[in-house]
mmCIF file of C-alpha atoms in Angstrom:
data_model
loop_
_atom_site.group_PDB
_atom_site.id
_atom_site.type_symbol
_atom_site.label_atom_id
_atom_site.label_comp_id
_atom_site.label_asym_id
_atom_site.label_seq_id
_atom_site.Cartn_x
_atom_site.Cartn_y
_atom_site.Cartn_z
ATOM 1 C CA MET A 302 -69.688 -69.509 -45.598
ATOM 2 C CA LEU A 303 -71.046 -66.557 -47.617
ATOM 3 C CA ARG A 304 -67.942 -64.448 -46.288
ATOM 4 C CA VAL A 305 -65.604 -67.074 -47.540
ATOM 5 C CA ILE A 306 -67.144 -67.437 -51.219
ATOM 6 C CA SER A 307 -66.948 -63.486 -51.347
ATOM 7 C CA VAL A 308 -63.267 -63.676 -50.332
ATOM 8 C CA LEU A 309 -62.646 -66.326 -53.126
ATOM 9 C CA VAL A 310 -64.418 -64.320 -55.944
ATOM 10 C CA TYR A 311 -62.485 -61.010 -54.727
ATOM 11 C CA GLY A 312 -59.367 -62.942 -54.884
ATOM 12 C CA ALA A 313 -60.014 -64.481 -58.509
ATOM 13 C CA LEU A 314 -60.897 -61.072 -59.850
ATOM 14 C CA LEU A 315 -57.687 -59.638 -58.541
ATOM 15 C CA HIS A 316 -55.831 -62.461 -60.437
ATOM 16 C CA ILE A 317 -57.732 -61.791 -63.578
ATOM 17 C CA VAL A 318 -57.231 -58.025 -63.624
ATOM 18 C CA SER A 319 -53.356 -58.500 -62.904
ATOM 19 C CA SER A 320 -52.967 -60.181 -66.268
ATOM 20 C CA CYS A 321 -53.642 -57.011 -67.938
ATOM 21 C CA GLU A 322 -51.287 -54.901 -65.842
ATOM 22 C CA SER A 323 -48.344 -53.017 -67.750
ATOM 23 C CA THR A 324 -45.540 -50.576 -66.691
ATOM 24 C CA GLY A 325 -44.064 -47.704 -68.834
ATOM 25 C CA ASN A 326 -44.875 -47.248 -72.208
ATOM 26 C CA LYS A 327 -47.859 -49.192 -72.623
ATOM 27 C CA GLN A 328 -51.596 -48.937 -73.225
ATOM 28 C CA ILE A 329 -54.001 -51.304 -72.261
ATOM 29 C CA PHE A 330 -57.489 -52.130 -73.665
ATOM 30 C CA ALA A 331 -59.795 -51.341 -70.752
ATOM 31 C CA GLY A 332 -63.388 -50.655 -69.902
ATOM 32 C CA GLU A 333 -65.519 -49.523 -67.006
ATOM 33 C CA ASN A 334 -65.530 -53.102 -65.720
ATOM 34 C CA GLN A 335 -62.055 -54.439 -65.635
ATOM 35 C CA ASP A 336 -63.024 -57.855 -64.747
ATOM 36 C CA GLU A 337 -65.510 -58.095 -67.670
ATOM 37 C CA MET A 338 -62.871 -56.755 -70.139
ATOM 38 C CA VAL A 339 -60.063 -59.125 -69.328
ATOM 39 C CA MET A 340 -62.183 -62.312 -69.774
ATOM 40 C CA ASP A 341 -62.892 -63.760 -73.246
ATOM 41 C CA SER A 342 -66.007 -66.059 -72.583
ATOM 42 C CA SER A 343 -65.695 -67.969 -75.843
ATOM 43 C CA HIS A 344 -62.177 -69.084 -74.677
ATOM 44 C CA ASN A 345 -62.558 -68.960 -70.866
ATOM 45 C CA LEU A 346 -58.914 -67.669 -70.728
ATOM 46 C CA PRO A 347 -57.726 -64.446 -68.952
ATOM 47 C CA PHE A 348 -58.032 -61.803 -71.812
ATOM 48 C CA THR A 349 -54.559 -60.415 -72.010
ATOM 49 C CA CYS A 350 -53.837 -57.440 -74.298
ATOM 50 C CA ILE A 351 -50.780 -55.094 -73.538
ATOM 51 C CA ILE A 352 -50.022 -52.709 -76.439
ATOM 52 C CA ASP A 353 -46.870 -50.816 -76.811
ATOM 53 C CA THR A 354 -47.442 -47.300 -77.827
ATOM 54 C CA PRO A 355 -44.945 -47.156 -80.818
ATOM 55 C CA PHE A 356 -41.827 -45.416 -80.205
ATOM 56 C CA CYS A 357 -40.482 -43.274 -82.958
ATOM 57 C CA SER A 358 -37.237 -41.523 -83.338
ATOM 58 C CA ASP A 359 -35.682 -39.628 -86.386
ATOM 59 C CA SER A 360 -34.453 -43.144 -87.674
ATOM 60 C CA ALA A 361 -37.070 -45.639 -86.999
ATOM 61 C CA CYS A 362 -40.304 -46.679 -85.171
ATOM 62 C CA SER A 363 -40.716 -49.746 -83.106
ATOM 63 C CA GLY A 364 -43.386 -51.447 -80.981
ATOM 64 C CA MET A 365 -44.908 -54.559 -79.547
ATOM 65 C CA TYR A 366 -48.307 -56.170 -78.953
ATOM 66 C CA ARG A 367 -48.477 -58.903 -76.445
ATOM 67 C CA GLY A 368 -51.856 -60.981 -75.747
ATOM 68 C CA VAL A 369 -54.451 -62.893 -77.395
ATOM 69 C CA GLU A 370 -54.381 -63.454 -81.298
ATOM 70 C CA PHE A 371 -58.165 -63.405 -81.595
ATOM 71 C CA VAL A 372 -61.127 -61.966 -79.704
ATOM 72 C CA SER A 373 -64.750 -62.992 -79.426
ATOM 73 C CA GLU A 374 -66.796 -60.879 -81.718
ATOM 74 C CA ARG A 375 -68.601 -58.985 -78.950
ATOM 75 C CA TYR A 376 -65.299 -57.261 -78.335
ATOM 76 C CA ILE A 377 -65.069 -55.607 -81.937
ATOM 77 C CA ASP A 378 -67.198 -52.540 -81.273
ATOM 78 C CA ARG A 379 -65.790 -52.144 -77.654
ATOM 79 C CA LEU A 380 -62.064 -52.310 -78.837
ATOM 80 C CA ASP A 381 -62.871 -50.301 -81.951
ATOM 81 C CA LEU A 382 -61.638 -52.981 -84.112
ATOM 82 C CA ASN A 383 -62.443 -54.052 -87.743
ATOM 83 C CA GLY A 384 -62.124 -57.756 -87.097
ATOM 84 C CA THR A 385 -61.230 -60.495 -84.380
ATOM 85 C CA ASP A 386 -57.509 -60.754 -85.196
ATOM 86 C CA VAL A 387 -56.622 -58.148 -82.364
ATOM 87 C CA ALA A 388 -52.870 -59.031 -82.657
ATOM 88 C CA HIS A 389 -52.602 -58.332 -86.324
ATOM 89 C CA GLN A 390 -54.332 -54.789 -85.998
ATOM 90 C CA TYR A 391 -51.395 -53.697 -84.176
ATOM 91 C CA SER A 392 -50.116 -53.097 -87.647
ATOM 92 C CA ASN A 393 -52.538 -50.429 -88.031
ATOM 93 C CA LYS A 394 -51.265 -48.775 -84.626
ATOM 94 C CA MET A 395 -47.593 -48.854 -86.153
ATOM 95 C CA CYS A 396 -48.709 -47.219 -89.511
ATOM 96 C CA GLU A 397 -50.509 -44.582 -87.772
ATOM 97 C CA TYR A 398 -47.517 -43.591 -85.738
ATOM 98 C CA VAL A 399 -44.840 -44.033 -88.912
ATOM 99 C CA GLY A 400 -47.196 -42.036 -91.006
ATOM 100 C CA LYS A 401 -47.071 -39.531 -88.291
ATOM 101 C CA LYS A 402 -43.468 -39.393 -87.966
ATOM 102 C CA LEU A 403 -42.882 -39.304 -91.779
ATOM 103 C CA LYS A 404 -44.820 -35.771 -91.952
ATOM 104 C CA GLN A 405 -42.840 -34.582 -89.044
ATOM 105 C CA LEU A 406 -39.626 -35.416 -90.579
ATOM 106 C CA TYR A 407 -40.822 -33.568 -93.838
ATOM 107 C CA ARG A 408 -41.782 -30.556 -92.068
ATOM 108 C CA ASP A 409 -38.330 -30.788 -90.198
ATOM 109 C CA SER A 410 -36.765 -30.828 -93.693
ATOM 110 C CA LEU A 411 -35.376 -34.369 -92.608
ATOM 111 C CA TYR A 412 -36.696 -35.617 -95.647
ATOM 112 C CA SER A 413 -37.005 -39.572 -95.194
ATOM 113 C CA LYS A 414 -38.930 -42.724 -96.305
ATOM 114 C CA VAL A 415 -39.254 -46.157 -94.958
ATOM 115 C CA ASP A 416 -36.283 -48.690 -95.805
ATOM 116 C CA PHE A 417 -38.331 -51.531 -96.809
ATOM 117 C CA ASN A 418 -35.303 -53.880 -96.863
ATOM 118 C CA ARG A 419 -34.474 -53.385 -93.193
ATOM 119 C CA ILE A 420 -38.246 -53.780 -91.981
ATOM 120 C CA ARG A 421 -38.328 -56.455 -89.101
ATOM 121 C CA ILE A 422 -41.404 -58.324 -87.798
ATOM 122 C CA SER A 423 -41.808 -61.268 -85.532
ATOM 123 C CA THR A 424 -44.864 -63.132 -84.279
ATOM 124 C CA LYS A 425 -43.611 -65.345 -81.566
ATOM 125 C CA GLY A 426 -46.323 -67.613 -80.284
ATOM 126 C CA MET A 427 -48.658 -67.118 -83.254
ATOM 127 C CA ASN A 428 -51.149 -70.432 -83.692
ATOM 128 C CA GLY A 429 -49.855 -71.656 -80.567
ATOM 129 C CA ASP A 430 -52.156 -73.651 -78.228
ATOM 130 C CA SER A 431 -52.541 -70.479 -75.743
ATOM 131 C CA ASN A 432 -53.949 -68.072 -78.125
ATOM 132 C CA TYR A 433 -51.057 -65.759 -76.889
ATOM 133 C CA VAL A 434 -48.702 -63.994 -79.302
ATOM 134 C CA GLU A 435 -45.787 -61.618 -79.087
ATOM 135 C CA TYR A 436 -45.968 -59.188 -82.230
ATOM 136 C CA LYS A 437 -42.850 -57.026 -82.979
ATOM 137 C CA VAL A 438 -42.595 -54.691 -85.307
ATOM 138 C CA TYR A 439 -39.486 -52.534 -86.639
ATOM 139 C CA ILE A 440 -39.890 -49.928 -89.313
ATOM 140 C CA PRO A 441 -36.740 -48.142 -90.212
ATOM 141 C CA PHE A 442 -36.494 -44.865 -92.230
ATOM 142 C CA LYS A 443 -33.545 -43.594 -94.498
ATOM 143 C CA ARG A 444 -32.709 -39.935 -95.554
ATOM 144 C CA VAL A 445 -33.478 -39.237 -99.273
ATOM 145 C CA PRO A 446 -33.611 -36.151 -101.504
ATOM 146 C CA LYS A 447 -36.865 -33.926 -100.657
ATOM 147 C CA SER A 448 -38.611 -35.220 -104.379
ATOM 148 C CA GLN A 449 -38.447 -39.079 -103.070
ATOM 149 C CA ALA A 450 -39.534 -38.122 -99.437
ATOM 150 C CA MET A 451 -42.731 -40.258 -98.221
ATOM 151 C CA THR A 452 -45.442 -38.780 -96.210
ATOM 152 C CA ALA A 453 -47.855 -41.416 -95.583
ATOM 153 C CA PHE A 454 -47.611 -45.200 -94.601
ATOM 154 C CA ASP A 455 -50.131 -48.166 -94.650
ATOM 155 C CA HIS A 456 -49.881 -51.926 -94.668
ATOM 156 C CA CYS A 457 -52.186 -54.751 -96.108
ATOM 157 C CA GLY A 458 -51.704 -57.930 -94.431
ATOM 158 C CA GLY A 459 -53.125 -61.269 -93.363
ATOM 159 C CA TRP A 460 -52.775 -63.043 -89.962
ATOM 160 C CA GLY A 461 -52.409 -66.567 -91.408
ATOM 161 C CA HIS A 462 -53.932 -65.899 -95.031
ATOM 162 C CA LYS A 463 -52.997 -63.958 -97.971
ATOM 163 C CA PRO A 464 -53.367 -60.305 -98.024
ATOM 164 C CA ALA A 465 -55.949 -58.513 -100.124
ATOM 165 C CA LEU A 466 -53.499 -56.405 -101.799
ATOM 166 C CA LYS A 467 -55.618 -55.254 -104.693
ATOM 167 C CA LYS A 468 -58.247 -54.185 -102.914
ATOM 168 C CA ARG A 469 -56.148 -51.973 -100.389
ATOM 169 C CA LYS A 470 -54.583 -50.454 -103.330
ATOM 170 C CA TYR A 471 -57.756 -49.416 -104.675
ATOM 171 C CA ASP A 472 -59.055 -48.094 -101.463
ATOM 172 C CA LEU A 473 -56.112 -45.942 -101.212
ATOM 173 C CA LEU A 474 -56.120 -44.821 -104.629
ATOM 174 C CA SER A 475 -59.865 -44.104 -104.888
ATOM 175 C CA SER A 476 -59.948 -42.242 -101.585
ATOM 176 C CA PRO A 477 -62.374 -39.309 -101.864
ATOM 177 C CA SER A 478 -59.773 -37.035 -99.954
ATOM 178 C CA LYS A 479 -57.246 -37.841 -102.805
ATOM 179 C CA ILE A 480 -54.491 -38.622 -100.326
ATOM 180 C CA VAL A 481 -52.093 -40.125 -102.833
ATOM 181 C CA LYS A 482 -50.020 -37.716 -104.765
ATOM 182 C CA ASN A 483 -49.657 -38.526 -108.600
ATOM 183 C CA LYS A 484 -51.590 -41.778 -107.683
ATOM 184 C CA ARG A 485 -48.240 -43.499 -107.151
ATOM 185 C CA LEU A 486 -47.782 -46.190 -104.098
ATOM 186 C CA TRP A 487 -44.625 -47.952 -103.234
ATOM 187 C CA ILE A 488 -45.409 -51.582 -102.133
ATOM 188 C CA SER A 489 -42.853 -53.568 -100.308
ATOM 189 C CA ARG A 490 -42.129 -57.213 -100.970
ATOM 190 C CA LEU A 491 -44.350 -59.759 -99.059
ATOM 191 C CA PHE A 492 -42.799 -60.362 -95.489
ATOM 192 C CA ARG A 493 -43.591 -63.600 -93.983
ATOM 193 C CA THR A 494 -43.130 -64.641 -90.475
ATOM 194 C CA LYS A 495 -42.373 -68.270 -89.828
ATOM 195 C CA GLU A 496 -45.622 -68.813 -87.968
ATOM 196 C CA GLY A 497 -47.856 -67.491 -90.793
ATOM 197 C CA LEU A 498 -48.044 -63.497 -90.671
ATOM 198 C CA GLN A 499 -47.966 -62.156 -94.305
ATOM 199 C CA GLU A 500 -47.710 -58.299 -94.613
ATOM 200 C CA TYR A 501 -47.121 -56.093 -97.448
ATOM 201 C CA TRP A 502 -46.113 -52.441 -96.374
ATOM 202 C CA ILE A 503 -47.242 -49.204 -98.313
ATOM 203 C CA GLN A 504 -45.660 -45.866 -98.533
ATOM 204 C CA TRP A 505 -46.578 -42.794 -100.668
ATOM 205 C CA GLN A 506 -46.371 -39.095 -100.912
ATOM 206 C CA HIS A 507 -49.273 -37.605 -99.330
ATOM 207 C CA SER A 508 -50.952 -34.923 -101.340
ATOM 208 C CA ASP A 509 -51.049 -32.507 -98.416
ATOM 209 C CA TYR A 510 -47.281 -32.765 -97.529
ATOM 210 C CA SER A 511 -45.327 -33.538 -100.784
ATOM 211 C CA ARG A 512 -45.122 -30.541 -102.801
#
């Protein structure tokens, strides 16, 4: 009887772990104990969290997050989050890669900025019953004269609520490292998905690169 129970438990764990598998250009939140990592006890559901490593070319960056919208608070430190809205924080990852790409393009004399008008975002499944969402982001570039080139990128958004844009602007402009050249930010219109994500995108000339 004990052997039968052990087999059943082992099979269940394999099923849970398989829910966080990935292929190709992916990163997965994982810990030393995979079966602990993939279970969110507050929902009692498999904890799926597949994160594309954003792909950047000289013309655009794109990527996708697939998994739960929210996690319980006990995962915040383990996943290095600043809140429980794990899906929305994929925007942070995209901004990191877009910022690096803009700097690379500047160094390569391919002076560029983000084309706000052609940004595309979607949040299929957001606010659904399954707590599962596919958040896709596409950030295109366009060539500009050197004096107009951007070398840093960020966002200010709300997963189902109004973004705190005033605070984000203050944080960027008041940074002790003085990262914003001439204290000037370029801010997009407010992007909204039909499911409820609200997002501003912000670009600027980083003081260490744009000279």
